[in-house]
Amino acid sequence: MEFSFLDNKLYNINEKVISEKRLDFKDGLALYKSNDLIGVGRIADYVRRKRHNNKAYYVYNQHINYTNICTNHCLFCAYARNNGEKDAFTFSLEDVKAQLLERIDEPVRELHIVGGLNPSLPFQYYLDLIKTVKKIRPEATIKAFTAVEINHIAKISNLSIDETIAELKNAGLSMVPGGGAEVMSSRIRNKLFPRKIDSAKWLEIMESLHSAGITSNATMLYGHIETIEERVQHLMKLRELQDKTKGFSAFIPLAFHSKNTKLPHIPPTTAFDDLKNISAARLMLDNFDHIKAYWVMIGEKLAQTALSFGADDLDGTIIEEKITHMAGAKSAKGLSHEQIKRLISSAGFIPVERDSFYNSVET
Ligand code: V47
Ligand code: SF4
């Protein structure tokens, strides 16, 4: 398709995209550095429509954050607490059951379950947590535990990563969320999350999951101290693993929220940067099917707009998001079926309710 661009560098990138040539590091930088947001967005929209036409996906899901006690102390996190702090919590299996039963009349198809690294929880807790959820919601997909948690679970169980994954899968785990990757750069890790697993470990765990037949998502936390170069490198590392395993389902850029964190001076991301991240990801991650505009982080209105800038998925109804709201997010805590469908259809797309694996479902 012939586009006209304000930024001359985009002509070459557009040519490459149309002729299905892979974009390189320099192209990634050019996309991020371009002020022609509409131009970048149009190329991303071309790819998005080629893959998904005018469909936009969402899932009816529920988040369960089973504990906020965490020993990692990432500087960007407003969610974690030390054991004994007044608002520290850990759910018993009975608490989890009660949360699920509260919504049992709703057609929840995916349970997104993540928490902090709480040293007082034994290995058996994680297995029982999955089994409990599976018993109450046998038809829903359990998407649980980031690579960071899986590494922790392996340590406390004295099992290898592969053995830990096999145990979790056996208990009912079907998918793994994309958190914990942050930005894959040792410079940033040293400054912001030195206790968290490094990028090599995160990628290794993702590879093990994919070999075990468990799909996962991938994320990038942006809008803090990272450079454009580090963002592009991050995307290229994900692309490289995806070439090898084909196990990633969606990529989700996560906009940093600084309130109540150790980095309160960092201003919020701008709409321009949020959309640019969606478009750059769509173009650099040519082997990812899905790019999510996570409305919790960027707000419902911008997530809707992002559907025309490369995104094809709004994540879901969610119900009670905690991690971003504790860091000051102003978005709703959940959206109804009708609200999410309206966001999609009023942007000119066809809402497709999906399961965790992007099969369309009818409610
Ligand atoms: O790993 C923590 C990030 C992640 C903040 O896979 C923050 O479908 C912004 O991974 N500001 C958890 N972000 C969320 C996550 C996720 C969300 C939705 C869908 C999926 C999926 C995955 O949130 C953490 C961390 O990278 N995070 N603190 C903050 N202050
Ligand atoms: Fe713990 Fe995750 Fe928060 Fe880091 S981001 S402190 S690992 S809960």
Short mmCIF file of C-alpha atoms and ligand atoms in Angstrom, two decimals:
data_model
loop_
_atom_site.label_atom_id
_atom_site.label_comp_id
_atom_site.label_asym_id
_atom_site.label_seq_id
_atom_site.Cartn_x
_atom_site.Cartn_y
_atom_site.Cartn_z
CA MET A 1 0.00 0.00 0.00
CA GLU A 2 1.25 3.50 -0.85
CA PHE A 3 1.50 5.80 2.14
CA SER A 4 2.98 9.26 2.34
CA PHE A 5 5.10 9.96 5.37
CA LEU A 6 6.32 13.10 7.15
CA ASP A 7 9.43 11.19 8.22
CA ASN A 8 11.52 10.10 5.21
CA LYS A 9 13.05 7.19 7.14
CA LEU A 10 9.65 5.51 7.20
CA TYR A 11 9.61 4.95 3.40
CA ASN A 12 12.37 2.38 3.62
CA ILE A 13 10.77 0.69 6.65
CA ASN A 14 7.42 0.60 4.88
CA GLU A 15 9.06 -1.01 1.82
CA LYS A 16 10.62 -3.67 4.00
CA VAL A 17 7.36 -4.38 5.80
CA ILE A 18 5.40 -4.66 2.56
CA SER A 19 7.96 -7.02 1.07
CA GLU A 20 8.02 -9.00 4.35
CA LYS A 21 11.68 -8.30 5.07
CA ARG A 22 12.62 -8.40 8.72
CA LEU A 23 13.28 -5.05 10.41
CA ASP A 24 16.67 -4.70 12.09
CA PHE A 25 18.01 -2.87 15.13
CA LYS A 26 18.45 0.39 13.20
CA ASP A 27 14.87 0.22 11.94
CA GLY A 28 13.69 -0.27 15.52
CA LEU A 29 15.56 2.86 16.60
CA ALA A 30 14.13 4.80 13.67
CA LEU A 31 10.59 3.80 14.61
CA TYR A 32 11.03 4.85 18.22
CA LYS A 33 12.79 8.08 17.27
CA SER A 34 10.28 9.09 14.63
CA ASN A 35 7.92 11.96 15.38
CA ASP A 36 5.62 10.78 12.60
CA LEU A 37 3.40 8.80 14.96
CA ILE A 38 0.61 8.57 12.40
CA GLY A 39 3.11 7.23 9.83
CA VAL A 40 4.50 4.60 12.22
CA GLY A 41 0.96 3.71 13.24
CA ARG A 42 -0.19 3.28 9.64
CA ILE A 43 2.55 0.78 8.90
CA ALA A 44 1.71 -1.10 12.11
CA ASP A 45 -1.99 -1.01 11.24
CA TYR A 46 -1.23 -2.48 7.81
CA VAL A 47 0.45 -5.48 9.49
CA ARG A 48 -2.26 -5.75 12.13
CA ARG A 49 -5.01 -5.84 9.50
CA LYS A 50 -3.13 -8.38 7.40
CA ARG A 51 -3.05 -10.71 10.40
CA HIS A 52 -6.40 -10.00 12.03
CA ASN A 53 -8.40 -7.91 9.59
CA ASN A 54 -10.88 -5.86 11.62
CA LYS A 55 -11.17 -8.25 14.54
CA ALA A 56 -10.19 -7.15 18.04
CA TYR A 57 -10.02 -9.67 20.85
CA TYR A 58 -10.83 -9.69 24.54
CA VAL A 59 -11.23 -12.33 27.20
CA TYR A 60 -13.59 -12.58 30.16
CA ASN A 61 -11.01 -12.96 32.89
CA GLN A 62 -10.46 -12.57 36.61
CA HIS A 63 -7.23 -11.63 38.37
CA ILE A 64 -6.21 -13.28 41.62
CA ASN A 65 -3.18 -11.85 43.44
CA TYR A 66 -2.59 -14.46 46.13
CA THR A 67 0.04 -12.60 48.18
CA ASN A 68 1.75 -9.21 48.17
CA ILE A 69 4.60 -10.32 50.42
CA CYS A 70 7.76 -10.30 48.33
CA THR A 71 11.48 -10.46 49.01
CA ASN A 72 12.59 -8.98 45.68
CA HIS A 73 12.04 -5.29 46.48
CA CYS A 74 12.01 -4.06 42.87
CA LEU A 75 12.24 -0.26 42.95
CA PHE A 76 9.39 0.17 40.47
CA CYS A 77 6.89 -1.89 42.48
CA ALA A 78 4.14 -0.35 44.61
CA TYR A 79 2.42 -3.67 45.22
CA ALA A 80 4.90 -5.63 47.35
CA ARG A 81 5.08 -5.58 51.16
CA ASN A 82 7.32 -7.09 53.83
CA ASN A 83 5.93 -9.79 56.07
CA GLY A 84 4.35 -8.09 59.11
CA GLU A 85 3.51 -4.78 57.39
CA LYS A 86 -0.05 -3.75 58.15
CA ASP A 87 -1.42 -4.19 54.64
CA ALA A 88 0.56 -7.34 53.82
CA PHE A 89 -1.70 -10.22 52.81
CA THR A 90 -1.59 -13.88 51.81
CA PHE A 91 -4.70 -15.73 50.73
CA SER A 92 -5.46 -19.12 52.17
CA LEU A 93 -6.99 -21.62 49.77
CA GLU A 94 -10.33 -20.85 51.46
CA ASP A 95 -9.88 -17.14 50.63
CA VAL A 96 -9.19 -18.01 47.00
CA LYS A 97 -12.26 -20.25 46.89
CA ALA A 98 -14.39 -17.45 48.31
CA GLN A 99 -13.10 -14.99 45.67
CA LEU A 100 -13.92 -17.41 42.89
CA LEU A 101 -17.35 -18.25 44.27
CA GLU A 102 -18.23 -14.56 44.51
CA ARG A 103 -18.14 -14.45 40.68
CA ILE A 104 -19.23 -17.98 39.93
CA ASP A 105 -22.28 -16.83 37.94
CA GLU A 106 -20.08 -14.90 35.52
CA PRO A 107 -18.65 -16.57 32.38
CA VAL A 108 -15.01 -16.26 33.44
CA ARG A 109 -12.77 -18.12 30.96
CA GLU A 110 -9.33 -17.23 32.21
CA LEU A 111 -7.85 -16.87 35.69
CA HIS A 112 -4.76 -14.73 35.82
CA ILE A 113 -2.98 -15.68 39.06
CA VAL A 114 0.24 -13.99 40.18
CA GLY A 115 1.83 -12.92 43.44
CA GLY A 116 5.01 -11.91 45.22
CA LEU A 117 7.80 -14.21 46.37
CA ASN A 118 6.57 -15.08 49.84
CA PRO A 119 9.13 -17.26 51.67
CA SER A 120 6.52 -18.69 54.05
CA LEU A 121 4.55 -20.44 51.30
CA PRO A 122 5.59 -24.07 50.70
CA PHE A 123 5.76 -25.79 47.31
CA GLN A 124 2.53 -27.62 48.05
CA TYR A 125 0.66 -24.29 48.34
CA TYR A 126 1.29 -23.53 44.65
CA LEU A 127 0.08 -26.95 43.54
CA ASP A 128 -2.97 -26.78 45.81
CA LEU A 129 -3.75 -23.26 44.63
CA ILE A 130 -3.97 -24.45 41.03
CA LYS A 131 -5.92 -27.57 41.96
CA THR A 132 -8.40 -25.54 44.04
CA VAL A 133 -9.02 -23.13 41.19
CA LYS A 134 -9.35 -25.95 38.68
CA LYS A 135 -11.93 -27.67 40.86
CA ILE A 136 -14.12 -24.57 41.14
CA ARG A 137 -13.63 -23.39 37.56
CA PRO A 138 -12.86 -26.57 35.56
CA GLU A 139 -13.71 -24.90 32.25
CA ALA A 140 -11.45 -21.85 32.72
CA THR A 141 -7.79 -21.66 31.69
CA ILE A 142 -5.34 -21.15 34.50
CA LYS A 143 -2.74 -18.61 33.44
CA ALA A 144 -0.49 -18.37 36.45
CA PHE A 145 2.94 -17.61 37.87
CA THR A 146 5.46 -15.48 36.01
CA ALA A 147 8.92 -16.86 35.21
CA VAL A 148 10.06 -15.08 38.40
CA GLU A 149 7.64 -17.11 40.51
CA ILE A 150 8.47 -20.33 38.65
CA ASN A 151 12.14 -19.81 39.47
CA HIS A 152 11.22 -19.26 43.13
CA ILE A 153 8.96 -22.34 43.21
CA ALA A 154 11.78 -24.43 41.71
CA LYS A 155 14.16 -23.22 44.42
CA ILE A 156 11.86 -24.06 47.34
CA SER A 157 10.92 -27.44 45.86
CA ASN A 158 14.51 -28.47 45.12
CA LEU A 159 13.36 -29.47 41.68
CA SER A 160 14.84 -28.41 38.35
CA ILE A 161 12.95 -25.82 36.30
CA ASP A 162 11.74 -28.56 33.95
CA GLU A 163 10.54 -30.74 36.83
CA THR A 164 8.80 -27.78 38.48
CA ILE A 165 7.01 -26.95 35.25
CA ALA A 166 5.95 -30.59 34.87
CA GLU A 167 4.47 -30.58 38.41
CA LEU A 168 2.61 -27.32 37.84
CA LYS A 169 1.30 -28.55 34.49
CA ASN A 170 0.16 -31.75 36.11
CA ALA A 171 -1.75 -29.73 38.71
CA GLY A 172 -3.61 -27.82 35.96
CA LEU A 173 -1.42 -24.93 34.80
CA SER A 174 -2.06 -24.20 31.11
CA MET A 175 -0.44 -20.86 30.44
CA VAL A 176 2.03 -18.39 31.94
CA PRO A 177 1.69 -14.59 31.96
CA GLY A 178 4.41 -12.38 30.54
CA GLY A 179 5.48 -10.44 33.64
CA GLY A 180 8.92 -10.25 35.16
CA ALA A 181 10.89 -9.55 31.99
CA GLU A 182 10.93 -5.80 32.76
CA VAL A 183 13.59 -4.51 30.35
CA MET A 184 16.20 -7.10 29.49
CA SER A 185 19.30 -5.05 30.30
CA SER A 186 21.85 -5.73 33.04
CA ARG A 187 22.30 -1.96 33.49
CA ILE A 188 18.63 -1.54 34.37
CA ARG A 189 18.50 -4.72 36.42
CA ASN A 190 21.41 -3.52 38.58
CA LYS A 191 19.63 -0.25 39.23
CA LEU A 192 15.99 -1.26 39.56
CA PHE A 193 15.59 -4.97 40.25
CA PRO A 194 18.91 -6.53 41.29
CA ARG A 195 17.28 -9.41 43.21
CA LYS A 196 15.02 -10.52 40.38
CA ILE A 197 16.13 -13.22 37.93
CA ASP A 198 18.18 -11.87 35.05
CA SER A 199 17.15 -11.85 31.43
CA ALA A 200 19.05 -15.05 30.61
CA LYS A 201 17.09 -16.91 33.30
CA TRP A 202 13.78 -15.35 32.25
CA LEU A 203 14.38 -16.47 28.66
CA GLU A 204 15.57 -19.92 29.78
CA ILE A 205 12.38 -20.46 31.80
CA MET A 206 10.24 -19.29 28.89
CA GLU A 207 12.05 -21.74 26.62
CA SER A 208 11.47 -24.58 29.10
CA LEU A 209 7.78 -23.70 29.32
CA HIS A 210 7.44 -23.66 25.55
CA SER A 211 9.19 -27.03 25.23
CA ALA A 212 6.76 -28.41 27.82
CA GLY A 213 3.87 -27.25 25.62
CA ILE A 214 2.90 -24.30 27.82
CA THR A 215 2.42 -21.06 25.95
CA SER A 216 3.27 -17.76 27.57
CA ASN A 217 3.09 -14.05 27.00
CA ALA A 218 5.91 -11.52 27.06
CA THR A 219 6.00 -7.99 28.46
CA MET A 220 8.25 -4.94 28.55
CA LEU A 221 8.05 -2.39 31.36
CA TYR A 222 8.78 0.98 29.75
CA GLY A 223 8.78 4.63 30.71
CA HIS A 224 11.33 4.62 33.56
CA ILE A 225 15.11 4.82 32.99
CA GLU A 226 15.44 2.67 29.89
CA THR A 227 16.91 3.96 26.63
CA ILE A 228 15.40 3.49 23.18
CA GLU A 229 18.34 1.17 22.40
CA GLU A 230 17.43 -1.01 25.39
CA ARG A 231 13.81 -1.21 24.29
CA VAL A 232 14.80 -2.36 20.80
CA GLN A 233 17.28 -4.90 22.20
CA HIS A 234 14.52 -6.25 24.44
CA LEU A 235 12.17 -6.72 21.50
CA MET A 236 14.90 -8.41 19.47
CA LYS A 237 15.66 -10.88 22.28
CA LEU A 238 11.99 -11.84 22.42
CA ARG A 239 11.87 -12.19 18.64
CA GLU A 240 14.91 -14.44 18.69
CA LEU A 241 13.40 -16.83 21.23
CA GLN A 242 10.08 -16.79 19.40
CA ASP A 243 11.88 -17.86 16.19
CA LYS A 244 13.15 -20.86 18.11
CA THR A 245 10.07 -21.92 20.10
CA LYS A 246 6.96 -20.23 18.65
CA GLY A 247 5.66 -20.42 22.22
CA PHE A 248 4.78 -16.78 22.85
CA SER A 249 1.18 -15.85 22.32
CA ALA A 250 1.01 -12.09 22.96
CA PHE A 251 3.31 -9.18 23.71
CA ILE A 252 2.15 -6.59 26.21
CA PRO A 253 3.98 -3.28 26.68
CA LEU A 254 3.54 -2.17 30.33
CA ALA A 255 3.58 1.59 30.98
CA PHE A 256 5.38 2.43 34.22
CA HIS A 257 3.30 4.04 36.99
CA SER A 258 5.47 5.66 39.65
CA LYS A 259 3.12 6.54 42.52
CA ASN A 260 3.98 4.75 45.81
CA THR A 261 7.18 3.34 44.28
CA LYS A 262 10.82 4.16 45.03
CA LEU A 263 10.85 6.19 41.79
CA PRO A 264 8.06 8.73 42.45
CA HIS A 265 9.86 11.49 40.51
CA ILE A 266 9.40 9.68 37.18
CA PRO A 267 6.53 11.28 35.23
CA PRO A 268 3.80 9.17 33.65
CA THR A 269 4.28 7.92 30.10
CA THR A 270 2.71 10.04 27.36
CA ALA A 271 0.01 8.94 24.93
CA PHE A 272 2.52 9.46 22.12
CA ASP A 273 4.98 7.03 23.68
CA ASP A 274 2.29 4.51 24.62
CA LEU A 275 1.06 4.32 21.03
CA LYS A 276 4.61 4.28 19.66
CA ASN A 277 5.40 1.26 21.84
CA ILE A 278 2.40 -0.63 20.51
CA SER A 279 3.31 0.16 16.90
CA ALA A 280 7.04 -0.52 17.29
CA ALA A 281 6.26 -3.85 18.95
CA ARG A 282 3.87 -4.84 16.16
CA LEU A 283 6.53 -4.10 13.56
CA MET A 284 9.61 -5.49 15.29
CA LEU A 285 7.85 -8.61 16.64
CA ASP A 286 6.96 -9.95 13.20
CA ASN A 287 6.64 -13.47 14.64
CA PHE A 288 4.14 -12.59 17.41
CA ASP A 289 0.49 -13.02 16.55
CA HIS A 290 -0.92 -10.71 19.18
CA ILE A 291 -0.07 -7.30 20.59
CA LYS A 292 -2.11 -6.33 23.61
CA ALA A 293 -3.12 -2.81 24.56
CA TYR A 294 -3.48 -3.36 28.29
CA TRP A 295 -6.20 -0.85 29.15
CA VAL A 296 -5.40 -1.02 32.87
CA MET A 297 -2.03 0.63 32.25
CA ILE A 298 -2.81 3.10 29.46
CA GLY A 299 -6.48 3.76 30.18
CA GLU A 300 -9.55 2.59 28.31
CA LYS A 301 -9.58 5.44 25.76
CA LEU A 302 -5.98 5.11 24.67
CA ALA A 303 -6.22 1.31 24.56
CA GLN A 304 -9.17 1.73 22.20
CA THR A 305 -7.10 4.08 20.01
CA ALA A 306 -4.20 1.61 20.08
CA LEU A 307 -6.36 -0.83 18.09
CA SER A 308 -5.60 1.41 15.08
CA PHE A 309 -1.86 1.53 15.89
CA GLY A 310 -1.06 -2.20 15.77
CA ALA A 311 -2.84 -3.70 18.78
CA ASP A 312 -5.40 -6.46 18.24
CA ASP A 313 -6.29 -7.32 21.83
CA LEU A 314 -7.54 -5.38 24.85
CA ASP A 315 -6.78 -8.15 27.38
CA GLY A 316 -9.97 -8.54 29.34
CA THR A 317 -12.66 -7.61 31.77
CA ILE A 318 -10.10 -8.24 34.58
CA ILE A 319 -12.07 -7.56 37.79
CA GLU A 320 -10.01 -6.17 40.65
CA GLU A 321 -6.60 -5.31 39.23
CA LYS A 322 -4.16 -4.48 42.05
CA ILE A 323 -0.57 -4.15 40.79
CA THR A 324 -1.03 -1.03 38.67
CA HIS A 325 -3.74 0.56 40.79
CA MET A 326 -1.46 0.50 43.83
CA ALA A 327 1.01 2.47 41.67
CA GLY A 328 -1.58 5.14 40.90
CA ALA A 329 -3.42 3.89 37.78
CA LYS A 330 -6.62 5.89 37.20
CA SER A 331 -8.29 3.31 34.94
CA ALA A 332 -11.30 1.29 36.11
CA LYS A 333 -10.69 -1.81 38.22
CA GLY A 334 -12.69 -3.92 35.80
CA LEU A 335 -14.83 -3.58 32.67
CA SER A 336 -18.12 -5.27 31.87
CA HIS A 337 -18.68 -7.33 28.74
CA GLU A 338 -20.74 -4.47 27.32
CA GLN A 339 -18.13 -1.81 28.11
CA ILE A 340 -15.28 -3.71 26.46
CA LYS A 341 -17.38 -4.61 23.40
CA ARG A 342 -18.39 -0.97 23.03
CA LEU A 343 -14.77 0.19 23.17
CA ILE A 344 -13.97 -2.16 20.30
CA SER A 345 -17.01 -1.65 18.10
CA SER A 346 -17.05 2.13 18.42
CA ALA A 347 -13.48 2.13 17.07
CA GLY A 348 -14.72 0.30 13.96
CA PHE A 349 -13.54 -3.19 14.90
CA ILE A 350 -15.44 -6.41 15.42
CA PRO A 351 -15.26 -7.55 19.04
CA VAL A 352 -14.26 -11.20 19.32
CA GLU A 353 -14.54 -12.78 22.72
CA ARG A 354 -11.74 -15.31 22.97
CA ASP A 355 -10.37 -17.95 25.27
CA SER A 356 -6.75 -17.84 26.45
CA PHE A 357 -5.59 -19.40 23.18
CA TYR A 358 -7.42 -16.97 20.89
CA ASN A 359 -10.19 -19.37 19.93
CA SER A 360 -13.35 -17.33 19.56
CA VAL A 361 -16.06 -18.19 22.06
CA GLU A 362 -19.71 -17.29 22.41
CA THR A 363 -21.17 -16.23 25.71
O1 V47 B 1 5.99 -8.07 36.10
C1 V47 B 1 5.11 -3.79 38.41
C2 V47 B 1 4.80 -4.73 36.08
C3 V47 B 1 3.96 -6.80 35.76
C4 V47 B 1 4.57 -1.74 38.02
O2 V47 B 1 0.59 -11.96 30.40
C5 V47 B 1 4.39 -2.45 36.85
O3 V47 B 1 -1.47 -11.56 29.89
C6 V47 B 1 3.71 -0.55 35.77
O4 V47 B 1 2.85 -8.97 33.67
N1 V47 B 1 3.89 0.21 36.87
C7 V47 B 1 2.76 -7.65 36.07
N2 V47 B 1 3.96 -1.88 35.73
C8 V47 B 1 1.66 -7.46 35.03
C9 V47 B 1 1.80 -8.41 33.87
C10 V47 B 1 0.66 -8.66 32.99
C11 V47 B 1 -0.44 -7.84 33.00
C12 V47 B 1 -1.51 -8.13 32.16
C13 V47 B 1 -1.51 -9.21 31.34
C14 V47 B 1 -0.42 -10.05 31.35
C15 V47 B 1 -0.42 -11.27 30.49
C16 V47 B 1 0.69 -9.79 32.16
O5 V47 B 1 3.62 -5.46 36.04
C17 V47 B 1 5.23 -7.00 36.53
C18 V47 B 1 5.95 -5.70 36.27
O6 V47 B 1 6.64 -5.76 35.06
N3 V47 B 1 4.75 -3.72 37.12
N4 V47 B 1 5.02 -2.58 38.98
C19 V47 B 1 4.32 -0.34 38.01
N5 V47 B 1 4.52 0.40 39.09
FE1 SF4 B 2 8.06 -8.64 43.97
FE2 SF4 B 2 7.08 -8.63 41.49
FE3 SF4 B 2 6.91 -6.42 43.01
FE4 SF4 B 2 9.29 -7.20 42.09
S1 SF4 B 2 7.52 -6.53 40.81
S2 SF4 B 2 8.84 -6.56 44.19
S3 SF4 B 2 9.07 -9.44 42.12
S4 SF4 B 2 5.90 -8.37 43.42
#
